[in-house]
Tab-separated table of C-alpha atoms in Angstrom:
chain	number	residue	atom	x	y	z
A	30	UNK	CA	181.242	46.695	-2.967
A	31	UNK	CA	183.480	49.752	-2.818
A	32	UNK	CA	181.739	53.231	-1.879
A	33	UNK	CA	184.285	54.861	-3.438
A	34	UNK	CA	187.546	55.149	-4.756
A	35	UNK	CA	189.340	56.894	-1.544
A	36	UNK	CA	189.167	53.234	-0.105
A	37	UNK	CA	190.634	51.926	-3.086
A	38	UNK	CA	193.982	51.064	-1.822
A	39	UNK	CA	194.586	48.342	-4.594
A	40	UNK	CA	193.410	46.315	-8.002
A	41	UNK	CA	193.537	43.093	-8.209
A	42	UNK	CA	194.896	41.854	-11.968
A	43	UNK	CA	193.348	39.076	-14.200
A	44	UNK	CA	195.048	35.768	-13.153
A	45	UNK	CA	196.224	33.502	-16.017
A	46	UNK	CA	195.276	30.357	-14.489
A	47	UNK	CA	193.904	29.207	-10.689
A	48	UNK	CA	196.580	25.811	-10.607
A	49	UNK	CA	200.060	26.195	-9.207
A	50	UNK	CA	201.482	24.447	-12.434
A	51	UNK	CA	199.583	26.626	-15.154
A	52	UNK	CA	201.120	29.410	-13.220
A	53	UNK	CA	204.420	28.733	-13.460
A	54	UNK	CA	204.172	27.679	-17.275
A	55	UNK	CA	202.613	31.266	-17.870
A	56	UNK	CA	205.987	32.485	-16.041
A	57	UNK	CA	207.969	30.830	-17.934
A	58	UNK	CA	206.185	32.039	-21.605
A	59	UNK	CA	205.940	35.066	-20.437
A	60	UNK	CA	210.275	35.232	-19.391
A	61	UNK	CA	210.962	33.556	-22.562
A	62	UNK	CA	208.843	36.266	-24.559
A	63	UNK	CA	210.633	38.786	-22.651
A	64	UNK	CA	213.983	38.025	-22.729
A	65	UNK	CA	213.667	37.546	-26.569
A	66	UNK	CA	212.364	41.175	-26.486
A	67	UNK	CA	215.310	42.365	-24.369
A	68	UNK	CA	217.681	40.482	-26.396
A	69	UNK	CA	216.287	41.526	-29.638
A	70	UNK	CA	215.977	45.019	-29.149
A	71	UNK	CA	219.036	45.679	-27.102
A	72	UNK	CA	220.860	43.965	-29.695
A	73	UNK	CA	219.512	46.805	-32.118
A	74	UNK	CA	219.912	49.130	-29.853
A	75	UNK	CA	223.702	48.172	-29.318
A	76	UNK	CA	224.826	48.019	-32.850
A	77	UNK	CA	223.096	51.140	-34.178
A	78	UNK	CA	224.866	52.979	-31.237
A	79	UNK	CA	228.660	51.345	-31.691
A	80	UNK	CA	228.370	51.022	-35.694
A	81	UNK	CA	228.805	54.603	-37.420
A	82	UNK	CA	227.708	53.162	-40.414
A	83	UNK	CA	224.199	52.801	-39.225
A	84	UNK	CA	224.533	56.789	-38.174
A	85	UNK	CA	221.704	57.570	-40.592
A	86	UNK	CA	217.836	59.004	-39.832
A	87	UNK	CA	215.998	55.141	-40.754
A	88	UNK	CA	218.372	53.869	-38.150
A	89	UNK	CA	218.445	56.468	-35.707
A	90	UNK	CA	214.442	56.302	-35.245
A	91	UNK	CA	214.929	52.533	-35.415
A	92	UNK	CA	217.215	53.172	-32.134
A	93	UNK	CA	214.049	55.141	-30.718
A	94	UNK	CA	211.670	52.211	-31.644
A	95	UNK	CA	213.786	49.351	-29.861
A	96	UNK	CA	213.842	52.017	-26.324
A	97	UNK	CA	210.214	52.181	-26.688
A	98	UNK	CA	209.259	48.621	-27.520
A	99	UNK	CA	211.784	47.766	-24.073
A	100	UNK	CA	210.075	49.976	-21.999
A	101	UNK	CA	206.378	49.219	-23.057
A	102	UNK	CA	207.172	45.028	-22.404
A	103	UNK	CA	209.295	46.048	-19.414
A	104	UNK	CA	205.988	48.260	-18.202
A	105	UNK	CA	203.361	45.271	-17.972
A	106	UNK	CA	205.064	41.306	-18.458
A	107	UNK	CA	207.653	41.550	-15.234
A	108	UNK	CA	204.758	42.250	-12.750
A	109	UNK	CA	202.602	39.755	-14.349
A	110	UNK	CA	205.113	37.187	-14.103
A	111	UNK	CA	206.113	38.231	-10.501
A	112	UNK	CA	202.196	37.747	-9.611
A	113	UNK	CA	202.393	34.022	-11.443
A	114	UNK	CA	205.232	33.385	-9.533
A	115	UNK	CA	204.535	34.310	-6.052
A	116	UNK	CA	200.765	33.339	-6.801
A	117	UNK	CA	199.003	36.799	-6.019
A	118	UNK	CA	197.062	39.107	-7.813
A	119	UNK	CA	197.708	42.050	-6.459
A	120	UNK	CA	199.244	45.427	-7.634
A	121	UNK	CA	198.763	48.826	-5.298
A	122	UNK	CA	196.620	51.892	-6.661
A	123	UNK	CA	199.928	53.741	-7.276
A	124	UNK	CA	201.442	51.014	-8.656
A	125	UNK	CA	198.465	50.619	-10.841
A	126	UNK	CA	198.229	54.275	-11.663
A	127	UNK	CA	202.255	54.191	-12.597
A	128	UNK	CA	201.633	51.492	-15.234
A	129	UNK	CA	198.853	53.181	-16.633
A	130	UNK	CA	200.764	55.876	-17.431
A	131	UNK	CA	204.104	54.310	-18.661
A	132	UNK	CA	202.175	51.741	-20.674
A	133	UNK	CA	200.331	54.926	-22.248
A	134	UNK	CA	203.481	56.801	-22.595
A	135	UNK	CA	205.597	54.417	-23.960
A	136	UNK	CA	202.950	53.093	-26.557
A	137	UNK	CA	201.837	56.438	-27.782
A	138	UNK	CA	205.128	57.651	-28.650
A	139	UNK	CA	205.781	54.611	-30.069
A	140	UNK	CA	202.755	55.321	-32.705
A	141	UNK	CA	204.292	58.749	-32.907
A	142	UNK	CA	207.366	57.487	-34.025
A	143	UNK	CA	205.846	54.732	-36.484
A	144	UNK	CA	204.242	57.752	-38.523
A	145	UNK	CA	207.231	59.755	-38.434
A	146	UNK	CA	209.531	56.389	-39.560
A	147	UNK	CA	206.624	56.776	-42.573
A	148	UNK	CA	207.605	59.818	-43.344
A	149	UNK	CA	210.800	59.468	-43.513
A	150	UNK	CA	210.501	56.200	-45.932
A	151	UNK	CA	208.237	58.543	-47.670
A	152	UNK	CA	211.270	61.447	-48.376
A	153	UNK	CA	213.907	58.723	-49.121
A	154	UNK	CA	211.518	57.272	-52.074
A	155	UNK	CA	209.657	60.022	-53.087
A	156	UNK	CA	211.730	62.951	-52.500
A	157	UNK	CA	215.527	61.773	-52.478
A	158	UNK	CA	217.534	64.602	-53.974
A	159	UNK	CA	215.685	66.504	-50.972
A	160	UNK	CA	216.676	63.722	-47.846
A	161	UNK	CA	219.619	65.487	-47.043
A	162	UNK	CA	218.404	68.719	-46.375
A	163	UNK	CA	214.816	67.556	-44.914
A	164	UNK	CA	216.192	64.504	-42.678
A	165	UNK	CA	219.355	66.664	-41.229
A	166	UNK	CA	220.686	65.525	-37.560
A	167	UNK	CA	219.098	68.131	-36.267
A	168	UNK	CA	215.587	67.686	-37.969
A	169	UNK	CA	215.538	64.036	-36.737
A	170	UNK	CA	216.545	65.105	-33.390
A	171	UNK	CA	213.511	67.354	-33.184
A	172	UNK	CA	211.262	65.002	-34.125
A	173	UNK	CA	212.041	62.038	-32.207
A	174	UNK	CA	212.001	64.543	-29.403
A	175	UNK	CA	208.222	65.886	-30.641
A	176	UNK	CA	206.914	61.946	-30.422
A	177	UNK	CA	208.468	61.414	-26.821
A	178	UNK	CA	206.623	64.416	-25.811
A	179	UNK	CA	203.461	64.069	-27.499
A	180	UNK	CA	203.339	60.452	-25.595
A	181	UNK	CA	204.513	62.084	-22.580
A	182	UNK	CA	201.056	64.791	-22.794
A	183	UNK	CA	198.821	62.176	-24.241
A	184	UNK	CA	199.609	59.972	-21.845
A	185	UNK	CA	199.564	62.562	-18.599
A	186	UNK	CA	196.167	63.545	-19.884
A	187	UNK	CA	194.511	60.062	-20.021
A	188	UNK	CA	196.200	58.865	-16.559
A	189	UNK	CA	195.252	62.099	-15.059
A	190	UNK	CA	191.067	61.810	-16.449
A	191	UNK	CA	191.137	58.294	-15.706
A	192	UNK	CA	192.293	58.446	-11.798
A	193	UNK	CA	190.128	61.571	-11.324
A	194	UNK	CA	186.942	59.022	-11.996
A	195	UNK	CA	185.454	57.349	-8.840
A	196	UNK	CA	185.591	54.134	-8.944
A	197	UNK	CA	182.661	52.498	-6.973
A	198	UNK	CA	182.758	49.098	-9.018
A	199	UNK	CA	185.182	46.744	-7.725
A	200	UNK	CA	188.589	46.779	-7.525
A	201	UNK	CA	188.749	43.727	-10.035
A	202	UNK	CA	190.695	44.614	-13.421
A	203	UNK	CA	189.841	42.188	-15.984
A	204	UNK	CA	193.616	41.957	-18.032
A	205	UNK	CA	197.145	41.301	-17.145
A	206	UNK	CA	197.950	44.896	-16.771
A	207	UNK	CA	196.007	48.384	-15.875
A	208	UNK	CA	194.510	49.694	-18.649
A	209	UNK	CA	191.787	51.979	-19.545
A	210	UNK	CA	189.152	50.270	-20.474
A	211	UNK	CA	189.191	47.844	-17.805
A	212	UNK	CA	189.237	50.687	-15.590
A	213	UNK	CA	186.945	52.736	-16.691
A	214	UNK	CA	184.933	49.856	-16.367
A	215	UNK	CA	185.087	50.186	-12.935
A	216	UNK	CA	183.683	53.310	-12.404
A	217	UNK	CA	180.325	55.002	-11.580
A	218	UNK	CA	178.367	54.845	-15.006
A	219	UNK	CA	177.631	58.383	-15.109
A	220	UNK	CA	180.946	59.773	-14.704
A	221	UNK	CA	183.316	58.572	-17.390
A	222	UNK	CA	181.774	60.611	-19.818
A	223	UNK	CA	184.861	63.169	-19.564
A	224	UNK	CA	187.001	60.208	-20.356
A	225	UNK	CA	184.711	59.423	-23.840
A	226	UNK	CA	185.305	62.704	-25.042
A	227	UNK	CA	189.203	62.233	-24.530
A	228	UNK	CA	188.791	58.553	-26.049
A	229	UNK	CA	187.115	59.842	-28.854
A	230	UNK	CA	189.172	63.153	-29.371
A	231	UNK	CA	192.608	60.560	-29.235
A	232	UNK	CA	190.973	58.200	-31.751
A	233	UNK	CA	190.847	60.839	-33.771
A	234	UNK	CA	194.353	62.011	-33.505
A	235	UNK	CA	195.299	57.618	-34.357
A	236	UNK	CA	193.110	57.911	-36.996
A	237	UNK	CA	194.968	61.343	-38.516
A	238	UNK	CA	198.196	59.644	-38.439
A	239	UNK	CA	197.099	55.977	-39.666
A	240	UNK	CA	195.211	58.295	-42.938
A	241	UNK	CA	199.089	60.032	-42.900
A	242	UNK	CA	200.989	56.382	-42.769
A	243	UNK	CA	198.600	55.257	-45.303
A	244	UNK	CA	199.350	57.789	-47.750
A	245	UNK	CA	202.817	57.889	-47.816
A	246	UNK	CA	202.604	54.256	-48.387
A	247	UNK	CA	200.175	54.927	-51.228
A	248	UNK	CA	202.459	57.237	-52.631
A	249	UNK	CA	205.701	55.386	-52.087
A	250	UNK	CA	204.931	52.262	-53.708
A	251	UNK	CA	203.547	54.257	-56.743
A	252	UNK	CA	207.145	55.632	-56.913
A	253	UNK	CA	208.559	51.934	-56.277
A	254	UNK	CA	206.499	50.258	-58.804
A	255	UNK	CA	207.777	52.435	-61.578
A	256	UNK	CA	211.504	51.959	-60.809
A	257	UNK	CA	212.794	50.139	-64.551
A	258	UNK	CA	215.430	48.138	-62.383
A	259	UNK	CA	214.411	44.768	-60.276
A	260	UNK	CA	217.138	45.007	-57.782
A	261	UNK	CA	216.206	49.136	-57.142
A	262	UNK	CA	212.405	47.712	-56.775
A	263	UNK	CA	213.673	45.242	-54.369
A	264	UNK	CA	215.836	47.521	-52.327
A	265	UNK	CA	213.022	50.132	-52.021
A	266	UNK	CA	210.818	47.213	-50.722
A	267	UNK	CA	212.985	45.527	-47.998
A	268	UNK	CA	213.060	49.621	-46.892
A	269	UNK	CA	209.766	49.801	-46.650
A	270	UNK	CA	208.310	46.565	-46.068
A	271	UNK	CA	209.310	45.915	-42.289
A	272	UNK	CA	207.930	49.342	-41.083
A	273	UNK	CA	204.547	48.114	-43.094
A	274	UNK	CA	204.594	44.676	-41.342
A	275	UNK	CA	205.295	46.475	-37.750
A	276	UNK	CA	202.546	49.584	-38.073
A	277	UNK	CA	200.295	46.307	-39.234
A	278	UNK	CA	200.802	44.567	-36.276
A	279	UNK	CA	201.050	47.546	-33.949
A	280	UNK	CA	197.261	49.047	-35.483
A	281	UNK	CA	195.656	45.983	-35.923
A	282	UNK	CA	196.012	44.731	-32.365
A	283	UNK	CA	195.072	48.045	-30.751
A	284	UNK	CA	192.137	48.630	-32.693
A	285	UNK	CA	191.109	45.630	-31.875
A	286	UNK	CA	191.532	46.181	-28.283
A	287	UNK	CA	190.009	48.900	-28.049
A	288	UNK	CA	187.276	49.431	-30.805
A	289	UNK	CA	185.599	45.684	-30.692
A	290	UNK	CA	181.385	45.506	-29.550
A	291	UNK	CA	180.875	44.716	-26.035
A	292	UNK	CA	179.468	41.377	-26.867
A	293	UNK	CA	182.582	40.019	-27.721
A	294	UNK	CA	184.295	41.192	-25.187
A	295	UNK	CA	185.214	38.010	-22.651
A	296	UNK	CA	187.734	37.999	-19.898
A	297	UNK	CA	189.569	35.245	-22.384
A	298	UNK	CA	189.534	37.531	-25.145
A	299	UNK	CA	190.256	40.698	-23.841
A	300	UNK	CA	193.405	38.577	-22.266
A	301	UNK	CA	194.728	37.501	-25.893
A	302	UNK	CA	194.013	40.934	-27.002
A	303	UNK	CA	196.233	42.213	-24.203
A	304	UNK	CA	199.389	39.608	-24.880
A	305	UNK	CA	198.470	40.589	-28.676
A	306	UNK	CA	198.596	44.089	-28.464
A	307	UNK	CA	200.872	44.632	-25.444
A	308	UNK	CA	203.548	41.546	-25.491
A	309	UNK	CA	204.024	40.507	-28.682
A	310	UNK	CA	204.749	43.667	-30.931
A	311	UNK	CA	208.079	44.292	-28.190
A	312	UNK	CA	209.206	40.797	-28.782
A	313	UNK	CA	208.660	40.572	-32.705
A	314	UNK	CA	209.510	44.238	-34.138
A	315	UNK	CA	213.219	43.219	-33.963
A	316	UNK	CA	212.980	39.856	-35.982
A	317	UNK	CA	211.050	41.891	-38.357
A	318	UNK	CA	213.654	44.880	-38.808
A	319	UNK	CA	216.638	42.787	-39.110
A	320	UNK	CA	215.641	39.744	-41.297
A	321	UNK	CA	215.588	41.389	-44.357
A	322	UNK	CA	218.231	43.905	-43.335
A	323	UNK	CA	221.695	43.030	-44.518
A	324	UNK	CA	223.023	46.210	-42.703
A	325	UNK	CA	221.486	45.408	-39.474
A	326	UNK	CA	222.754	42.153	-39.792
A	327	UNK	CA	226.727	43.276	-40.720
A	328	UNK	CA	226.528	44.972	-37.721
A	329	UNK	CA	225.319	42.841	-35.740
């Protein structure tokens, strides 16, 4: 037992497997997964830069999605496969408290972005005559910029509350990676209270921009469904109908993670959850922006 968290020098992470051979077949999943993610996305992120053509708001916060998605696989698979490799557990309480926040960083402006990529799909369908003037350079600019700091605060706040807890538990996290749950799940019962309140006051804030995603949707495919032409219907679709797929994915999995009962939660489950949530959102989003994209794909 730990007395308290001042001798907490570091966590041990969930294993994937106790036998030397399991180990090294997680490893080499997990490198696969994430070399398709850097691959994928740095592909993206290469031929929006180089081709002008793709110089346009969808593609510059499509540019801001790929960084993201990099940096949120790049914050939690390469120290999980180190540990399967060199058969350790181990990661330090700075180290732990570094992931914590990137992973929250990275993620939240990630959802950030996702609502504003709504809006935008929203102005181009809705609103056209108006894109020019409301999606300027220097409007896009600005708001990229406002998601990137929003994570930024979200995430300082969270790390911050969630450090400031003792932890008198263990020293046990029960996932792949630090996160809050399975940290606060260390603590003294009484004290993570402070931490609910921010939980709940940041569920609200998802919940604000999921209601804002969902309307624009609502609205844009009442616009889409009334266009007379089949190929204008179609092109307003394959516009639209990645972003859908990805917020999908990217909600789903992190409700799940973080909203299911305590009874089902299992050291196996909360594991898939993780990969679900964490992993595999990175690795897809780029199949799912450019295989309906014929742009994307030109430039590619």
């Amino acid at each position: 037992q730990m007395s308290n968290s001042s001798s907490l020098h570091e966590f041990l992470l969930l294993g994937f497997a106790d036998t030397r051979e399991l180990q090294l077949l997680y490893f080499l999943l997990f490198l696969g997964i994430y070399l398709a993610a850097l691959l994928g996305n740095g592909l993206i992120i290469t031929a929006i830069a180089c081709d002008h053509r793709l110089h346009t708001p969808m593609y510059f916060f499509l540019l801001h999605l790929s960084v993201l998605d990099l940096g949120t696989i790049s914050t939690t698979v390469p120290k999980s496969m180190a540990n399967s490799l060199w058969d350790t557990r181990v990661i330090s309480y700075l180290g732990c408290a570094a992931q914590l926040f990137w992973f929250l960083f990275l993620i939240s402006a990630e959802y950030f972005l996702l609502t504003i990529m709504a809006y935008d799909r929203y102005i181009a369908i809705c609103r056209p005559l108006h894109y020019g003037t409301l999606m300027g350079s220097r409007a896009c600019a600005k708001m990229a910029a406002a998601a990137w700091a929003s994570g930024f605060l979200y995430s300082v706040l969270h790390t911050a509350n969630t450090f400031s807890i003792p932890l008198c538990q263990d020293n046990t996290v029960e996932q792949f990676f630090c996160e809050v749950p399975q940290i606060l799940k260390l603590s003294c019962s009484d004290s993570y209270l402070r931490e609910a309140g921010l939980i709940v006051a940041s569920l609200c804030l998802v919940f604000v921009c999921f209601i804002f995603i969902v309307v624009s949707y609502v609205q844009i495919f009442t616009v889409v469904l009334r266009i007379p032409s089949e190929q204008g219907r179609h092109k307003a679709f394959s516009m639209c109908l990645p972003h859908l797929a990805v917020v999908s994915l990217f909600v789903i999995t992190s409700f799940f993670a973080h909203l299911k009962p305590p009874s089902l939660s299992s050291p196996a489950l909360d594991l898939v959850v993780g990969v679900l949530y964490s992993v595999v959102p990175p690795a897809v989003n780029p199949l799912i922006y450019s295989m309906r994209n014929k742009e994307l794909k030109n430039a590619l």
